[in-house]
PDB file of C-alpha atoms and ligand atoms in Angstrom:
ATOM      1  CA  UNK A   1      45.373 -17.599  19.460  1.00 62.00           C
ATOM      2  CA  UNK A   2      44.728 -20.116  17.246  1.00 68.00           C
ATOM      3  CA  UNK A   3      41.923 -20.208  14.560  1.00 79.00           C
ATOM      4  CA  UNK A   4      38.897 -21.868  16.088  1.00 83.00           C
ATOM      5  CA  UNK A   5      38.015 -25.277  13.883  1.00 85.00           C
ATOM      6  CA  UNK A   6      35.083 -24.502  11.603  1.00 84.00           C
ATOM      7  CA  UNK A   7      33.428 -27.843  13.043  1.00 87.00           C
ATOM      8  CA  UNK A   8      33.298 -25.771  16.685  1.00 91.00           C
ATOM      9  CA  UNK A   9      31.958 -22.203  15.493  1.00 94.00           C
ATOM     10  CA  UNK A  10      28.486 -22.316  16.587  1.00 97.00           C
ATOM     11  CA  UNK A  11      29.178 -24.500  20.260  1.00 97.00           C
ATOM     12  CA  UNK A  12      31.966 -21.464  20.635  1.00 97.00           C
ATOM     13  CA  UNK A  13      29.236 -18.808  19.444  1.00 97.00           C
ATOM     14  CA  UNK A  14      26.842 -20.645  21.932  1.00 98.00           C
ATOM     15  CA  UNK A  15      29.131 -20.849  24.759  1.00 98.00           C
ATOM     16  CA  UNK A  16      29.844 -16.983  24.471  1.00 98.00           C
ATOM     17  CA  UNK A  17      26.562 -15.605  24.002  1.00 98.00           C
ATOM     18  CA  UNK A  18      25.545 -18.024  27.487  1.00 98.00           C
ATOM     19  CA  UNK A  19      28.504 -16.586  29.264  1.00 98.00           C
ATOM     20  CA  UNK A  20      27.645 -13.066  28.667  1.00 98.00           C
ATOM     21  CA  UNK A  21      23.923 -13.912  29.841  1.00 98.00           C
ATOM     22  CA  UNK A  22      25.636 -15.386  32.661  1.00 98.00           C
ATOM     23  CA  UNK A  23      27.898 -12.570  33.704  1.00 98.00           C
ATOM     24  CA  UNK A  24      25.051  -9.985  32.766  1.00 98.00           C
ATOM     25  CA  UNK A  25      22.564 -12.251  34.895  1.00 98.00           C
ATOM     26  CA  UNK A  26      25.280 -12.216  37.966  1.00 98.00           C
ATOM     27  CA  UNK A  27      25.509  -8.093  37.539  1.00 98.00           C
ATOM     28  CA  UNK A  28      22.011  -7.703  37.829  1.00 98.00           C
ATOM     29  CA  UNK A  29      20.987  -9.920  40.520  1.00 98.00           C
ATOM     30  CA  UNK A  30      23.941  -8.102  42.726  1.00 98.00           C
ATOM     31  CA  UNK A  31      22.220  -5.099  41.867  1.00 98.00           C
ATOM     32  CA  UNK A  32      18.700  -5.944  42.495  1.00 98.00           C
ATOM     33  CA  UNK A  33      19.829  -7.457  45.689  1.00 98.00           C
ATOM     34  CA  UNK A  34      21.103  -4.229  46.912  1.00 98.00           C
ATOM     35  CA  UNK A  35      17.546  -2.861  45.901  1.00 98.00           C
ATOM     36  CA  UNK A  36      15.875  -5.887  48.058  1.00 98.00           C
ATOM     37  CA  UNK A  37      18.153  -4.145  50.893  1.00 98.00           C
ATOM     38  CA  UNK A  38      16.829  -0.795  50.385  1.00 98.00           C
ATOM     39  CA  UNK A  39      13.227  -2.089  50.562  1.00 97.00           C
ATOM     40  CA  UNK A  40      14.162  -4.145  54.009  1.00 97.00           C
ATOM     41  CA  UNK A  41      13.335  -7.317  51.523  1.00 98.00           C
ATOM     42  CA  UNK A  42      16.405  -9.004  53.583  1.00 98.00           C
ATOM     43  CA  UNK A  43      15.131 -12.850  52.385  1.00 98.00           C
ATOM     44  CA  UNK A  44      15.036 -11.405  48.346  1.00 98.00           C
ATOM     45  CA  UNK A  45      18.252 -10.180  49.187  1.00 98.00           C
ATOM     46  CA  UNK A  46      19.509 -13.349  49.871  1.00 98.00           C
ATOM     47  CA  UNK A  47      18.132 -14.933  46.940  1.00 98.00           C
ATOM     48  CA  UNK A  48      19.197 -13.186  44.672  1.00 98.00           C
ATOM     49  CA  UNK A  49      22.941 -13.067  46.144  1.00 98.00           C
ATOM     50  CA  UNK A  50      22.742 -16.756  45.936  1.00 98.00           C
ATOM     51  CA  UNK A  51      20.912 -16.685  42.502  1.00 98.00           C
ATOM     52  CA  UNK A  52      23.749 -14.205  41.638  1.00 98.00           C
ATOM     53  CA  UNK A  53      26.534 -16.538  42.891  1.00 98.00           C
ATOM     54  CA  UNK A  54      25.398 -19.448  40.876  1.00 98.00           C
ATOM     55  CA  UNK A  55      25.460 -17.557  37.911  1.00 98.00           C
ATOM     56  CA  UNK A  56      28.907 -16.212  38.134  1.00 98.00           C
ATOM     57  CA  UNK A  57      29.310 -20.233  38.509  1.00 98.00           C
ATOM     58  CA  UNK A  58      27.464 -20.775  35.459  1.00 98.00           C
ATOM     59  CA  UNK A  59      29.770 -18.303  33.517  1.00 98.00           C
ATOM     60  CA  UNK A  60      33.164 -19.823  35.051  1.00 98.00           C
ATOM     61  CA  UNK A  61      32.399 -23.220  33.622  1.00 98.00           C
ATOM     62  CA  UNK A  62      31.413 -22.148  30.179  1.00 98.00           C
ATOM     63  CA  UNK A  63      34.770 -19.688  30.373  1.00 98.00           C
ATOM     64  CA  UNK A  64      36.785 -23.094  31.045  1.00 98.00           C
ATOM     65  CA  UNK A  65      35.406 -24.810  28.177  1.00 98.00           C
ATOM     66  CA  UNK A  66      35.721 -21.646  25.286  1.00 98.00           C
ATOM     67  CA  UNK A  67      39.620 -21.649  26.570  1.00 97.00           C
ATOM     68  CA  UNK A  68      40.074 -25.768  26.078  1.00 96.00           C
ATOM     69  CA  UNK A  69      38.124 -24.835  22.978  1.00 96.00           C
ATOM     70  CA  UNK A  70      40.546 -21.716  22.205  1.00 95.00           C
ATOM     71  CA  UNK A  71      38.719 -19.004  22.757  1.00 95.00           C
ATOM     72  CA  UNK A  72      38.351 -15.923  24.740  1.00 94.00           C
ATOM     73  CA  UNK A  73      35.551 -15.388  26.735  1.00 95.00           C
ATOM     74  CA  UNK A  74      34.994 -11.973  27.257  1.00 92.00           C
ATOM     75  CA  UNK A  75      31.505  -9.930  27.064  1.00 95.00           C
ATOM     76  CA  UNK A  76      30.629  -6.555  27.573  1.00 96.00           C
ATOM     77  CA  UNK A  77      28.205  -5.979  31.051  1.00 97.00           C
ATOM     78  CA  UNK A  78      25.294  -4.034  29.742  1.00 97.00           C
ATOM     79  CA  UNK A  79      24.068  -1.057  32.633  1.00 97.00           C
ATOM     80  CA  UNK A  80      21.787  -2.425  35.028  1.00 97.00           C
ATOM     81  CA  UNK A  81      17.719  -0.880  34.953  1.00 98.00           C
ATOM     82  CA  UNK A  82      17.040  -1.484  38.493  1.00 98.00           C
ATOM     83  CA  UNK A  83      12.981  -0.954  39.364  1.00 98.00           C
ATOM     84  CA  UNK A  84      11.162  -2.004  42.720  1.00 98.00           C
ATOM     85  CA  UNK A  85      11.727  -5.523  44.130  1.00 98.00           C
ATOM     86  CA  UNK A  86       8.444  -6.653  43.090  1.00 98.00           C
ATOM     87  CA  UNK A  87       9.656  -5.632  39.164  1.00 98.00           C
ATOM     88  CA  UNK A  88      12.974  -7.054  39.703  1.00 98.00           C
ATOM     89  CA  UNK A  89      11.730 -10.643  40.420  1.00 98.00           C
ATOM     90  CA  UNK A  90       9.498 -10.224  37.258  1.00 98.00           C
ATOM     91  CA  UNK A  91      12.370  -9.072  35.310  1.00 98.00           C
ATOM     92  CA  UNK A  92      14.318 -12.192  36.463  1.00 98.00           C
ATOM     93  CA  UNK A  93      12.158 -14.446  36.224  1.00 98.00           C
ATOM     94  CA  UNK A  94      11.437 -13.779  32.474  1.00 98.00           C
ATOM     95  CA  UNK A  95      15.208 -14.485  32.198  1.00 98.00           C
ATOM     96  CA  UNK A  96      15.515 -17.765  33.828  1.00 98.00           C
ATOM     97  CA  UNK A  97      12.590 -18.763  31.656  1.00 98.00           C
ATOM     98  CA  UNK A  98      14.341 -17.326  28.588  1.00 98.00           C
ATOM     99  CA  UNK A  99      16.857 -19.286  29.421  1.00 98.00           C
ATOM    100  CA  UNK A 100      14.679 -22.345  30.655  1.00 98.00           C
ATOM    101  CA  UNK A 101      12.699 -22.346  27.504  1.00 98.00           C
ATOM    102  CA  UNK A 102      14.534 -21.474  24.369  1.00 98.00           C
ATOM    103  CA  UNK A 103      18.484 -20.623  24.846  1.00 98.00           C
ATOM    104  CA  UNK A 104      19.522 -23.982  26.942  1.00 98.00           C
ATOM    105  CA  UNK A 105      17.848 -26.498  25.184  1.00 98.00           C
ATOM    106  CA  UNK A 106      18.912 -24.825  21.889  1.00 98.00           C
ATOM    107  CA  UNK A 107      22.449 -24.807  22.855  1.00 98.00           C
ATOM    108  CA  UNK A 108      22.282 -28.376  24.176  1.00 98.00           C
ATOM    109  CA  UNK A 109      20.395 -29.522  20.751  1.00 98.00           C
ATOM    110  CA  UNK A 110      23.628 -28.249  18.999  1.00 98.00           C
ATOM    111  CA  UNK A 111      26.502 -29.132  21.460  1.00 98.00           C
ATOM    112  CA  UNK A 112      24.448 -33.142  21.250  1.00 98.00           C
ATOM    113  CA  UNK A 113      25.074 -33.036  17.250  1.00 97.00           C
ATOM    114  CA  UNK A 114      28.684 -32.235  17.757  1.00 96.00           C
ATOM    115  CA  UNK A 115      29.075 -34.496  20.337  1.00 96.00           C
ATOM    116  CA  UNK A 116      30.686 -32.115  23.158  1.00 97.00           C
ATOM    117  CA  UNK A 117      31.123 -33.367  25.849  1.00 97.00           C
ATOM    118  CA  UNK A 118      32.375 -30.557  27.693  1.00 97.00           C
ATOM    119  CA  UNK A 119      29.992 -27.870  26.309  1.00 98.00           C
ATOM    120  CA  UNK A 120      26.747 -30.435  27.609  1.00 98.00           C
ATOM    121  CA  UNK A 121      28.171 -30.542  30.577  1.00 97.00           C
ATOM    122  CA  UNK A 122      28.418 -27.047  31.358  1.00 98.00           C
ATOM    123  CA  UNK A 123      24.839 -25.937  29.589  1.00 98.00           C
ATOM    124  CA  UNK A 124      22.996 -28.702  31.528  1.00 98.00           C
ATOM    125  CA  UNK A 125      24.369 -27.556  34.745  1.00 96.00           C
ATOM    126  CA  UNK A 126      23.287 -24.305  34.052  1.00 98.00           C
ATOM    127  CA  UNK A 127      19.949 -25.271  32.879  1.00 98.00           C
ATOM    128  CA  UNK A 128      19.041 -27.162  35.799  1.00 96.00           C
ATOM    129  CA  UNK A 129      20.082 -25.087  38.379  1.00 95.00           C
ATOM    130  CA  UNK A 130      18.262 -22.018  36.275  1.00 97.00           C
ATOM    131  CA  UNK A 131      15.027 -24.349  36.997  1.00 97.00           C
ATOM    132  CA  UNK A 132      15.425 -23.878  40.625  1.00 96.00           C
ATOM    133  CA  UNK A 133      16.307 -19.962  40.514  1.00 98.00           C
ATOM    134  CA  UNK A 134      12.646 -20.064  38.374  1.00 98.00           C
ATOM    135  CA  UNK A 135      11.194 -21.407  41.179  1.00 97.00           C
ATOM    136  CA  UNK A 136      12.272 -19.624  44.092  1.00 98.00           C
ATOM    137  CA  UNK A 137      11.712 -16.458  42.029  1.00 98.00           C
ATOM    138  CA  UNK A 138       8.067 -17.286  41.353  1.00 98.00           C
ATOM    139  CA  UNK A 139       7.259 -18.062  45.160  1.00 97.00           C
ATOM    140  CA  UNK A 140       8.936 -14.580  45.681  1.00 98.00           C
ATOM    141  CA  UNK A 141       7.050 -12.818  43.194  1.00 98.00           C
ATOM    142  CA  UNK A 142       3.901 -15.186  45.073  1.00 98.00           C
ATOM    143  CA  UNK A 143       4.331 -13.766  48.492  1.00 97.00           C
ATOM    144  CA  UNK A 144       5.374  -9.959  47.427  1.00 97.00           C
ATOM    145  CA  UNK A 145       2.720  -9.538  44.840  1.00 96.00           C
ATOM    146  CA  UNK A 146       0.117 -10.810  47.891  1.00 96.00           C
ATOM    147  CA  UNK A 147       1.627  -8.502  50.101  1.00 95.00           C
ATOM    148  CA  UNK A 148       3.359 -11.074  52.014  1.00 95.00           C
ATOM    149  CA  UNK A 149       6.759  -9.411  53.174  1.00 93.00           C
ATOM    150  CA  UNK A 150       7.607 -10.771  55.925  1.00 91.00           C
ATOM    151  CA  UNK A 151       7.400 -13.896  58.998  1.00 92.00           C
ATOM    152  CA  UNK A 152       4.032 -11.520  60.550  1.00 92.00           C
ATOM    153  CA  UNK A 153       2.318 -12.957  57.795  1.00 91.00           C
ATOM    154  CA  UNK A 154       4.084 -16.479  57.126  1.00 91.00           C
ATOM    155  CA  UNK A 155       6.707 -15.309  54.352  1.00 96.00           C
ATOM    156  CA  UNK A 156      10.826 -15.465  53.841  1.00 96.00           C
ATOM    157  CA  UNK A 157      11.055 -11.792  51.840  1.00 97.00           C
ATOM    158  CA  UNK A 158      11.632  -9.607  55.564  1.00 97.00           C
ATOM    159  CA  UNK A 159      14.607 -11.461  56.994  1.00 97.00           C
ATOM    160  CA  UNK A 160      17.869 -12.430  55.828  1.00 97.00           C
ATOM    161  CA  UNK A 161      18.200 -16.006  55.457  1.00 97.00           C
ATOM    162  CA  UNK A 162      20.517 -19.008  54.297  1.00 97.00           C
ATOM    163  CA  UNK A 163      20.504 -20.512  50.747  1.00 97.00           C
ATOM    164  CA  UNK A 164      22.545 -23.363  49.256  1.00 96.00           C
ATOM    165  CA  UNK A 165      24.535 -22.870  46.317  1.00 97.00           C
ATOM    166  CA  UNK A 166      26.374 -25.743  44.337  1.00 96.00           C
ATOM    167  CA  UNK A 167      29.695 -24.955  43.829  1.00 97.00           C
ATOM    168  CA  UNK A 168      29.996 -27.058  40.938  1.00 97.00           C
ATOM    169  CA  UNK A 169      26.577 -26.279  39.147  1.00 97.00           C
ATOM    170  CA  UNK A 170      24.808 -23.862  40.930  1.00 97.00           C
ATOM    171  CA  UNK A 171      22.303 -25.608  41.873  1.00 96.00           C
ATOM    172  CA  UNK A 172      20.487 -23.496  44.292  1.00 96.00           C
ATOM    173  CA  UNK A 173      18.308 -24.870  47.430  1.00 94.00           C
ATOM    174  CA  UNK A 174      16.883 -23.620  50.139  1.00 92.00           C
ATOM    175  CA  UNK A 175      16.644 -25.949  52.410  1.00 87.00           C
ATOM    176  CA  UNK A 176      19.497 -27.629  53.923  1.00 79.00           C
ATOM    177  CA  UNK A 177      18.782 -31.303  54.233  1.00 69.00           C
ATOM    178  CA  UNK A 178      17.068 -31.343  51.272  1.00 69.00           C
ATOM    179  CA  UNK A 179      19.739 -33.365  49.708  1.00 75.00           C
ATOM    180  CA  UNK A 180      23.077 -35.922  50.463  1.00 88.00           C
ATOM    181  CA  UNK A 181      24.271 -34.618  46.958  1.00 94.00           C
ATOM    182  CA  UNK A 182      23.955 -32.544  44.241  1.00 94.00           C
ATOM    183  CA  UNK A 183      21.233 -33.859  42.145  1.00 93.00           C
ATOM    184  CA  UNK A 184      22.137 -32.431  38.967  1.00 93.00           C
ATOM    185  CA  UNK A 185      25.777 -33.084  39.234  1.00 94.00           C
ATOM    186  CA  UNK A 186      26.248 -35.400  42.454  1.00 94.00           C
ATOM    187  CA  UNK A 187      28.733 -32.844  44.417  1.00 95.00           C
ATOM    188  CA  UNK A 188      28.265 -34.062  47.924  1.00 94.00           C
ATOM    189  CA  UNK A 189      26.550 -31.675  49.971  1.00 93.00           C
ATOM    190  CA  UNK A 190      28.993 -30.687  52.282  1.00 93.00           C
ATOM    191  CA  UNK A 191      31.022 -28.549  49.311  1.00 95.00           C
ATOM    192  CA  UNK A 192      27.709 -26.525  48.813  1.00 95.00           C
ATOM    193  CA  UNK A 193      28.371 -22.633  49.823  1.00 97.00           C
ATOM    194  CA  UNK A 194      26.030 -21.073  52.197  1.00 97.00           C
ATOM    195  CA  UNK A 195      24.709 -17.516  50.769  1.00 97.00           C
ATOM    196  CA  UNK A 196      22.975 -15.254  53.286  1.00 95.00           C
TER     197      UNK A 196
HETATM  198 FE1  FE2 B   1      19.635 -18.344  37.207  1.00 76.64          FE
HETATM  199 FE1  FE2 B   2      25.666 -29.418  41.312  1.00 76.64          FE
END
C-alpha cells in the first residue's frame, strides 16, 4: 500500500483508534446481550443488539473512509468482562459518554482543520447516533436500578421488543413513527432495520 500523506496521519490515526472502539463496542454489546438473555432482560437484549448493530455500522463507514484514505483498518477485539445486566448498562454507558464527551468531538475538531469531508461525515454519524444509545441506556439503567424489570410494573427490560436502527448512521430509535427520516443523516425511514 501506499505511504499515507503526512497531511492525513492523525484523521487516519483517528479513524482507526474509532473503528476499533467501534468493533470492540459491537463485541461487547453482543455479549452483554446474551447476558440480558440469561437474566430474562428480553427488552435489554434488544437494545443492546440494536445498539450493537449500529456500531458495527459505525465501524463500516470509518473502514470505507481509511481505505479511500489508503489504509487498513484492522484492530485487535480485546476479551469481553461480562458482569450482571445492571453493570453492563453502566459499563456502556460510560462508553457512549466517552465517546459523547471527549473522543468524537476531538476527532471532529481535527478532521474540521483538515477539511475532510469524508472523515466528518462518518464521526458525526457516529456521534449522534452514540447520543441516542446514551439515552436509551440511561432509562435502562433507570428502570433496572429501581427494580423495574418488566410490563407488571410499567417497564420495557422483561420482553423482547422492536428497535430502529439507521442503516446509514445508526441512528437508533425506539419508536417507530417517531420520524419520516433520518434526522442525523435524512435516510428515509423505510431503509431503517428493525432489531428485536
Ligand atoms: Fe453506541
Ligand atoms: Fe441516519
Amino acid at each position: 500500500m501506499p505511504a499515507i500523506p503526512a497531511e492525513n496521519t492523525i484523521t487516519v490515526q483517528n479513524l482507526l483508534t474509532a473503528f476499533e472502539g467501534e468493533s470492540n463496542a459491537n463485541a461487547k454489546y453482543t455479549a452483554f446481550a446474551a447476558k440480558a438473555v440469561e437474566e430474562g432482560l428480553h427488552g435489554a437484549a434488544s437494545l443492546f443488539r440494536a445498539a450493537a448493530r449500529a456500531e458495527q455500522i459505525h465501524a463500516v463507514n470509518h473502514a470505507r473512509v481509511l481505505d479511500r484514505m489508503g489504509s487498513r483498518s484492522e484492530c485487535e477485539i480485546r476479551p469481553v468482562e461480562v458482569k450482571s445486566t445492571l453493570e453492563n448498562l453502566k459499563t456502556a454507558l460510560n462508553g457512549e459518554r466517552y465517546e459523547i464527551d471527549t473522543m468524537y468531538p476531538s476527532f471532529l475538531e481535527e478532521a474540521t482543520e483538515r477539511k475532510n469531508t469524508a472523515a466528518i461525515r462518518t464521526f458525526t454519524g457516529a456521534f449522534e447516533a452514540e447520543k441516542t444509545h446514551a439515552r436509551l441506556f440511561s432509562e435502562a439503567i433507570a428502570l433496572l436500578a429501581a427494580g423495574k424489570k418488566d410490563s407488571s410494573n410499567g417497564s420495557w427490560l422483561g420482553e423482547a421488543r422492536e428497535f430502529y436502527v439507521c442503516p446509514v448512521c445508526g441512528y437508533t430509535s425506539e419508536t417507530e413513527e417517531e420520524h419520516e427520516r433520518c434526522p442525523v443523516c435524512n435516510c428515509p425511514w423505510e431503509k431503517f432495520e428493525i432489531i428485536r
